[in-house]
């Protein structure tokens, strides 16, 4: 009111900016001159367009972010397929400091900043919210006396994931040196413990991300200068840190392999990470009912005969419980009985689940969060997007260029979704050197080994759209040799990369309309690995800088989505076995999600979309798909 030349405009929704009030792009106010605006003297205000810097400090957050604090940062047991009764979560408030190359670990030194573990250093929830190439984490811990460490038990320190190169010290002794941003690692720290209650834990991290002089590790969608389809990095500790007492002979993981063959169905149990010759016993349960048991010694697989198995599927994601004893080590687990293959049906290569054709209707799920970046703020948030898939009638999900924590796979197993698991790509546009290629394959093997027992995972995607690709055929065949029980997709987006001629599928990307590879080889099943990308910005729920493949009117959004789904259905008659819609949620500048980045607004009509998906899956999963002309 004090300035007659200024117009104060109140908004229904906030302008999204950033914490410093210097978001890229401009904030624009446009007036078409038709609204009857006039000044106190009656002078009519004509059309104008005013533009200025976006000084808003409002940031997108999910509702779950408000539940997060130092005492409840992802408190859930982090490894659902290998559980022990005794454990202690080390998430929470840690000391933090930026680091320089060559620095010695800050043993015994107080670090000035505080960070909330396990949220990436760049994230809102970390409390730091900036990028660092190198950093130190520090905290103290105490070991419960009743764990009897050093007297029949060892102390295992576990990291869900740290991006990218980690050096771990306990009381100044280096106990682990690990490279890999998406796989877990552990260390036996017993011999580094000192007398007394308080122990010091220091973690040093180097994350080159996509720096020009970096090591070109698998980075996925992370970029130091995020824009478009590339997003803010997630450096440092980004999954749960925890410790547990273990027997000297103990299991690091369980390789559980189902074989579905009617009355002759079996589950093979192979304890990993333990010396040969230790007595082992495994017992399977359906609820409280014991269904199978077997005994032997480590080094040889155990075979449990599962009579008349209840098969795991999206419609019935039944999980058996499993108890395994290895020497004095006792662990609990679970498994699902199901088979996956590509077989010809009526002369057409089809994706098969439990011996029956299945059409894979999926979304692209990138697993980014406005408040936690790579780390979902809570376990309920982690499960939310998967629940949303089921709510919308999808039966599949493509986990795109990221590997999630074990609990994500647990939710996919429990809810019943068929997972296409991508290997996180190296930097696009760079030809990886020998060391980078070796690291890529080492991390790929870790990804496969760590999630090989999850019934939801049906496919490994070894490359995407040519990003950092090399030796396509060999890498796909290597993945298949590591896990012959699942499908391998050697190149998602053959039109944007190159086909190694290997694997079980041929995969084309099409925007906005779905597409299939134009030259089928008659051996591999055809899929649309990405399509759609219908963009809809929801005011107050969209990143400050935005892009989309196709802009859609809010009034016609559901109709436009279903029109594209009709095109998916038409491709079924040309041999399509699945399609991946881009995408389940907006991500930073991309507005093509079915829900907003903060997960607060669901864009389509849920009931219409669910009904259409279910009808498509039912019709396209028949041996002779419904609605297709017969020969």
PDB file of C-alpha atoms in Angstrom, residues 435-600:
ATOM      1  CA  UNK A 435      39.611 -49.745 -14.609  1.00  0.00           C
ATOM      2  CA  UNK A 436      36.125 -48.221 -14.924  1.00  0.00           C
ATOM      3  CA  UNK A 437      34.868 -51.260 -16.843  1.00  0.00           C
ATOM      4  CA  UNK A 438      36.240 -53.631 -14.225  1.00  0.00           C
ATOM      5  CA  UNK A 439      34.593 -51.578 -11.467  1.00  0.00           C
ATOM      6  CA  UNK A 440      31.284 -51.517 -13.358  1.00  0.00           C
ATOM      7  CA  UNK A 441      31.244 -55.289 -13.618  1.00  0.00           C
ATOM      8  CA  UNK A 442      32.294 -55.739  -9.991  1.00  0.00           C
ATOM      9  CA  UNK A 443      29.410 -53.527  -8.862  1.00  0.00           C
ATOM     10  CA  UNK A 444      27.037 -55.346 -11.228  1.00  0.00           C
ATOM     11  CA  UNK A 445      27.992 -58.682  -9.683  1.00  0.00           C
ATOM     12  CA  UNK A 446      27.413 -57.229  -6.215  1.00  0.00           C
ATOM     13  CA  UNK A 447      23.972 -56.001  -7.288  1.00  0.00           C
ATOM     14  CA  UNK A 448      23.051 -59.442  -8.612  1.00  0.00           C
ATOM     15  CA  UNK A 449      24.497 -61.344  -5.650  1.00  0.00           C
ATOM     16  CA  UNK A 450      22.812 -59.115  -3.080  1.00  0.00           C
ATOM     17  CA  UNK A 451      19.326 -59.347  -4.605  1.00  0.00           C
ATOM     18  CA  UNK A 452      19.458 -62.794  -6.195  1.00  0.00           C
ATOM     19  CA  UNK A 453      17.072 -64.244  -3.578  1.00  0.00           C
ATOM     20  CA  UNK A 454      14.313 -61.660  -4.025  1.00  0.00           C
ATOM     21  CA  UNK A 455      11.306 -63.244  -5.808  1.00  0.00           C
ATOM     22  CA  UNK A 456      10.162 -59.866  -7.159  1.00  0.00           C
ATOM     23  CA  UNK A 457      13.295 -59.377  -9.278  1.00  0.00           C
ATOM     24  CA  UNK A 458      12.697 -60.957 -12.692  1.00  0.00           C
ATOM     25  CA  UNK A 459      15.146 -59.058 -14.911  1.00  0.00           C
ATOM     26  CA  UNK A 460      18.612 -57.494 -14.930  1.00  0.00           C
ATOM     27  CA  UNK A 461      19.090 -54.531 -17.302  1.00  0.00           C
ATOM     28  CA  UNK A 462      22.796 -54.282 -18.030  1.00  0.00           C
ATOM     29  CA  UNK A 463      22.862 -51.058 -20.104  1.00  0.00           C
ATOM     30  CA  UNK A 464      20.470 -48.183 -20.846  1.00  0.00           C
ATOM     31  CA  UNK A 465      20.370 -45.981 -23.954  1.00  0.00           C
ATOM     32  CA  UNK A 466      24.072 -46.419 -24.652  1.00  0.00           C
ATOM     33  CA  UNK A 467      25.227 -44.587 -21.498  1.00  0.00           C
ATOM     34  CA  UNK A 468      28.807 -45.714 -20.862  1.00  0.00           C
ATOM     35  CA  UNK A 469      28.138 -48.916 -22.768  1.00  0.00           C
ATOM     36  CA  UNK A 470      30.860 -51.277 -23.960  1.00  0.00           C
ATOM     37  CA  UNK A 471      31.154 -55.000 -24.758  1.00  0.00           C
ATOM     38  CA  UNK A 472      27.341 -55.212 -24.707  1.00  0.00           C
ATOM     39  CA  UNK A 473      27.065 -58.865 -25.643  1.00  0.00           C
ATOM     40  CA  UNK A 474      29.787 -60.030 -23.264  1.00  0.00           C
ATOM     41  CA  UNK A 475      28.439 -58.051 -20.294  1.00  0.00           C
ATOM     42  CA  UNK A 476      24.912 -59.399 -20.851  1.00  0.00           C
ATOM     43  CA  UNK A 477      26.198 -62.943 -21.107  1.00  0.00           C
ATOM     44  CA  UNK A 478      28.247 -62.390 -17.971  1.00  0.00           C
ATOM     45  CA  UNK A 479      25.125 -61.287 -16.080  1.00  0.00           C
ATOM     46  CA  UNK A 480      23.234 -64.336 -17.366  1.00  0.00           C
ATOM     47  CA  UNK A 481      26.012 -66.648 -16.188  1.00  0.00           C
ATOM     48  CA  UNK A 482      25.900 -65.064 -12.738  1.00  0.00           C
ATOM     49  CA  UNK A 483      22.123 -65.590 -12.596  1.00  0.00           C
ATOM     50  CA  UNK A 484      20.664 -68.016 -15.152  1.00  0.00           C
ATOM     51  CA  UNK A 485      17.256 -67.963 -13.394  1.00  0.00           C
ATOM     52  CA  UNK A 486      16.274 -64.461 -14.527  1.00  0.00           C
ATOM     53  CA  UNK A 487      15.825 -62.522 -17.738  1.00  0.00           C
ATOM     54  CA  UNK A 488      18.624 -60.273 -19.008  1.00  0.00           C
ATOM     55  CA  UNK A 489      17.960 -57.117 -21.020  1.00  0.00           C
ATOM     56  CA  UNK A 490      21.238 -56.282 -22.757  1.00  0.00           C
ATOM     57  CA  UNK A 491      20.251 -52.755 -23.791  1.00  0.00           C
ATOM     58  CA  UNK A 492      17.123 -50.878 -22.794  1.00  0.00           C
ATOM     59  CA  UNK A 493      16.470 -48.497 -25.637  1.00  0.00           C
ATOM     60  CA  UNK A 494      18.023 -50.230 -28.625  1.00  0.00           C
ATOM     61  CA  UNK A 495      17.126 -47.198 -30.729  1.00  0.00           C
ATOM     62  CA  UNK A 496      19.367 -45.015 -28.516  1.00  0.00           C
ATOM     63  CA  UNK A 497      22.308 -47.366 -28.082  1.00  0.00           C
ATOM     64  CA  UNK A 498      23.395 -50.590 -29.699  1.00  0.00           C
ATOM     65  CA  UNK A 499      22.200 -54.165 -29.572  1.00  0.00           C
ATOM     66  CA  UNK A 500      24.676 -56.774 -28.427  1.00  0.00           C
ATOM     67  CA  UNK A 501      22.352 -59.477 -29.739  1.00  0.00           C
ATOM     68  CA  UNK A 502      22.378 -61.135 -26.331  1.00  0.00           C
ATOM     69  CA  UNK A 503      19.918 -61.503 -23.492  1.00  0.00           C
ATOM     70  CA  UNK A 504      16.264 -62.483 -23.419  1.00  0.00           C
ATOM     71  CA  UNK A 505      14.560 -59.285 -24.613  1.00  0.00           C
ATOM     72  CA  UNK A 506      14.637 -56.609 -27.302  1.00  0.00           C
ATOM     73  CA  UNK A 507      13.739 -53.231 -25.848  1.00  0.00           C
ATOM     74  CA  UNK A 508      12.757 -50.008 -27.687  1.00  0.00           C
ATOM     75  CA  UNK A 509      12.057 -46.546 -26.216  1.00  0.00           C
ATOM     76  CA  UNK A 510       9.385 -44.268 -27.691  1.00  0.00           C
ATOM     77  CA  UNK A 511       8.190 -40.804 -26.617  1.00  0.00           C
ATOM     78  CA  UNK A 512       5.384 -40.050 -26.302  1.00  0.00           C
ATOM     79  CA  UNK A 513       4.057 -43.067 -28.220  1.00  0.00           C
ATOM     80  CA  UNK A 514       5.278 -46.572 -27.334  1.00  0.00           C
ATOM     81  CA  UNK A 515       7.424 -48.413 -29.870  1.00  0.00           C
ATOM     82  CA  UNK A 516       8.863 -51.867 -30.468  1.00  0.00           C
ATOM     83  CA  UNK A 517      12.195 -52.853 -32.042  1.00  0.00           C
ATOM     84  CA  UNK A 518      11.634 -52.721 -35.815  1.00  0.00           C
ATOM     85  CA  UNK A 519      13.679 -55.845 -36.601  1.00  0.00           C
ATOM     86  CA  UNK A 520      12.726 -58.675 -34.209  1.00  0.00           C
ATOM     87  CA  UNK A 521      15.093 -61.615 -34.197  1.00  0.00           C
ATOM     88  CA  UNK A 522      12.337 -64.147 -33.459  1.00  0.00           C
ATOM     89  CA  UNK A 523      14.215 -65.359 -30.386  1.00  0.00           C
ATOM     90  CA  UNK A 524      13.981 -62.562 -27.836  1.00  0.00           C
ATOM     91  CA  UNK A 525      10.754 -61.162 -26.399  1.00  0.00           C
ATOM     92  CA  UNK A 526       9.802 -57.616 -27.457  1.00  0.00           C
ATOM     93  CA  UNK A 527       9.137 -54.852 -24.908  1.00  0.00           C
ATOM     94  CA  UNK A 528       8.752 -51.083 -24.766  1.00  0.00           C
ATOM     95  CA  UNK A 529      11.336 -50.135 -22.131  1.00  0.00           C
ATOM     96  CA  UNK A 530      10.135 -46.505 -21.877  1.00  0.00           C
ATOM     97  CA  UNK A 531       7.275 -44.457 -23.312  1.00  0.00           C
ATOM     98  CA  UNK A 532       4.836 -41.698 -22.435  1.00  0.00           C
ATOM     99  CA  UNK A 533       6.350 -38.877 -20.450  1.00  0.00           C
ATOM    100  CA  UNK A 534       3.130 -36.842 -20.293  1.00  0.00           C
ATOM    101  CA  UNK A 535       4.041 -33.680 -18.418  1.00  0.00           C
ATOM    102  CA  UNK A 536       1.764 -31.882 -15.981  1.00  0.00           C
ATOM    103  CA  UNK A 537       3.042 -29.219 -13.603  1.00  0.00           C
ATOM    104  CA  UNK A 538       0.999 -28.914 -10.410  1.00  0.00           C
ATOM    105  CA  UNK A 539       1.449 -25.419  -8.926  1.00  0.00           C
ATOM    106  CA  UNK A 540       3.227 -25.462  -5.580  1.00  0.00           C
ATOM    107  CA  UNK A 541       4.335 -29.072  -6.089  1.00  0.00           C
ATOM    108  CA  UNK A 542       6.809 -28.697  -8.970  1.00  0.00           C
ATOM    109  CA  UNK A 543      10.557 -28.073  -8.955  1.00  0.00           C
ATOM    110  CA  UNK A 544      11.648 -24.516  -9.677  1.00  0.00           C
ATOM    111  CA  UNK A 545      13.094 -25.398 -13.107  1.00  0.00           C
ATOM    112  CA  UNK A 546      10.905 -27.728 -15.147  1.00  0.00           C
ATOM    113  CA  UNK A 547      10.777 -29.730 -18.343  1.00  0.00           C
ATOM    114  CA  UNK A 548       8.539 -32.359 -19.858  1.00  0.00           C
ATOM    115  CA  UNK A 549       8.357 -34.320 -23.098  1.00  0.00           C
ATOM    116  CA  UNK A 550       4.724 -33.429 -23.738  1.00  0.00           C
ATOM    117  CA  UNK A 551       2.619 -30.860 -21.872  1.00  0.00           C
ATOM    118  CA  UNK A 552      -0.874 -32.040 -20.993  1.00  0.00           C
ATOM    119  CA  UNK A 553      -3.984 -30.094 -20.019  1.00  0.00           C
ATOM    120  CA  UNK A 554      -5.050 -30.999 -16.455  1.00  0.00           C
ATOM    121  CA  UNK A 555      -8.624 -31.535 -17.665  1.00  0.00           C
ATOM    122  CA  UNK A 556      -7.581 -34.145 -20.227  1.00  0.00           C
ATOM    123  CA  UNK A 557      -4.678 -35.778 -18.350  1.00  0.00           C
ATOM    124  CA  UNK A 558      -6.366 -39.130 -17.689  1.00  0.00           C
ATOM    125  CA  UNK A 559      -7.828 -39.281 -21.203  1.00  0.00           C
ATOM    126  CA  UNK A 560      -4.420 -38.556 -22.702  1.00  0.00           C
ATOM    127  CA  UNK A 561      -2.816 -41.231 -20.534  1.00  0.00           C
ATOM    128  CA  UNK A 562      -5.406 -43.819 -21.586  1.00  0.00           C
ATOM    129  CA  UNK A 563      -4.950 -42.865 -25.246  1.00  0.00           C
ATOM    130  CA  UNK A 564      -1.275 -43.799 -24.950  1.00  0.00           C
ATOM    131  CA  UNK A 565      -2.271 -46.993 -23.143  1.00  0.00           C
ATOM    132  CA  UNK A 566      -4.447 -47.886 -26.127  1.00  0.00           C
ATOM    133  CA  UNK A 567      -1.295 -47.618 -28.246  1.00  0.00           C
ATOM    134  CA  UNK A 568       0.414 -50.021 -25.837  1.00  0.00           C
ATOM    135  CA  UNK A 569      -2.483 -52.423 -26.321  1.00  0.00           C
ATOM    136  CA  UNK A 570      -2.181 -52.177 -30.112  1.00  0.00           C
ATOM    137  CA  UNK A 571       1.482 -53.245 -29.897  1.00  0.00           C
ATOM    138  CA  UNK A 572       0.463 -56.450 -28.112  1.00  0.00           C
ATOM    139  CA  UNK A 573      -0.788 -57.687 -31.480  1.00  0.00           C
ATOM    140  CA  UNK A 574       2.710 -57.114 -32.842  1.00  0.00           C
ATOM    141  CA  UNK A 575       4.293 -59.263 -30.145  1.00  0.00           C
ATOM    142  CA  UNK A 576       4.767 -56.812 -27.259  1.00  0.00           C
ATOM    143  CA  UNK A 577       5.311 -58.359 -23.833  1.00  0.00           C
ATOM    144  CA  UNK A 578       5.420 -55.225 -21.736  1.00  0.00           C
ATOM    145  CA  UNK A 579       5.665 -51.481 -21.480  1.00  0.00           C
ATOM    146  CA  UNK A 580       7.250 -49.043 -19.004  1.00  0.00           C
ATOM    147  CA  UNK A 581       5.489 -45.712 -18.546  1.00  0.00           C
ATOM    148  CA  UNK A 582       7.709 -42.724 -17.722  1.00  0.00           C
ATOM    149  CA  UNK A 583       7.229 -42.328 -14.758  1.00  0.00           C
ATOM    150  CA  UNK A 584       5.745 -42.949 -11.301  1.00  0.00           C
ATOM    151  CA  UNK A 585       6.723 -39.568  -9.801  1.00  0.00           C
ATOM    152  CA  UNK A 586       8.061 -36.228 -10.933  1.00  0.00           C
ATOM    153  CA  UNK A 587      11.805 -35.949 -10.321  1.00  0.00           C
ATOM    154  CA  UNK A 588      13.356 -32.509  -9.900  1.00  0.00           C
ATOM    155  CA  UNK A 589      12.919 -30.822 -13.300  1.00  0.00           C
ATOM    156  CA  UNK A 590      10.924 -33.669 -14.881  1.00  0.00           C
ATOM    157  CA  UNK A 591       7.155 -33.266 -14.652  1.00  0.00           C
ATOM    158  CA  UNK A 592       6.041 -36.538 -16.217  1.00  0.00           C
ATOM    159  CA  UNK A 593       5.208 -38.380 -13.002  1.00  0.00           C
ATOM    160  CA  UNK A 594       1.833 -39.883 -12.179  1.00  0.00           C
ATOM    161  CA  UNK A 595       2.347 -38.214  -8.802  1.00  0.00           C
ATOM    162  CA  UNK A 596       4.165 -35.026  -7.879  1.00  0.00           C
ATOM    163  CA  UNK A 597       7.736 -35.052  -6.594  1.00  0.00           C
ATOM    164  CA  UNK A 598       6.507 -34.429  -3.039  1.00  0.00           C
ATOM    165  CA  UNK A 599       4.003 -37.310  -3.426  1.00  0.00           C
ATOM    166  CA  UNK A 600       1.155 -35.015  -2.338  1.00  0.00           C
TER     167      UNK A 600
END
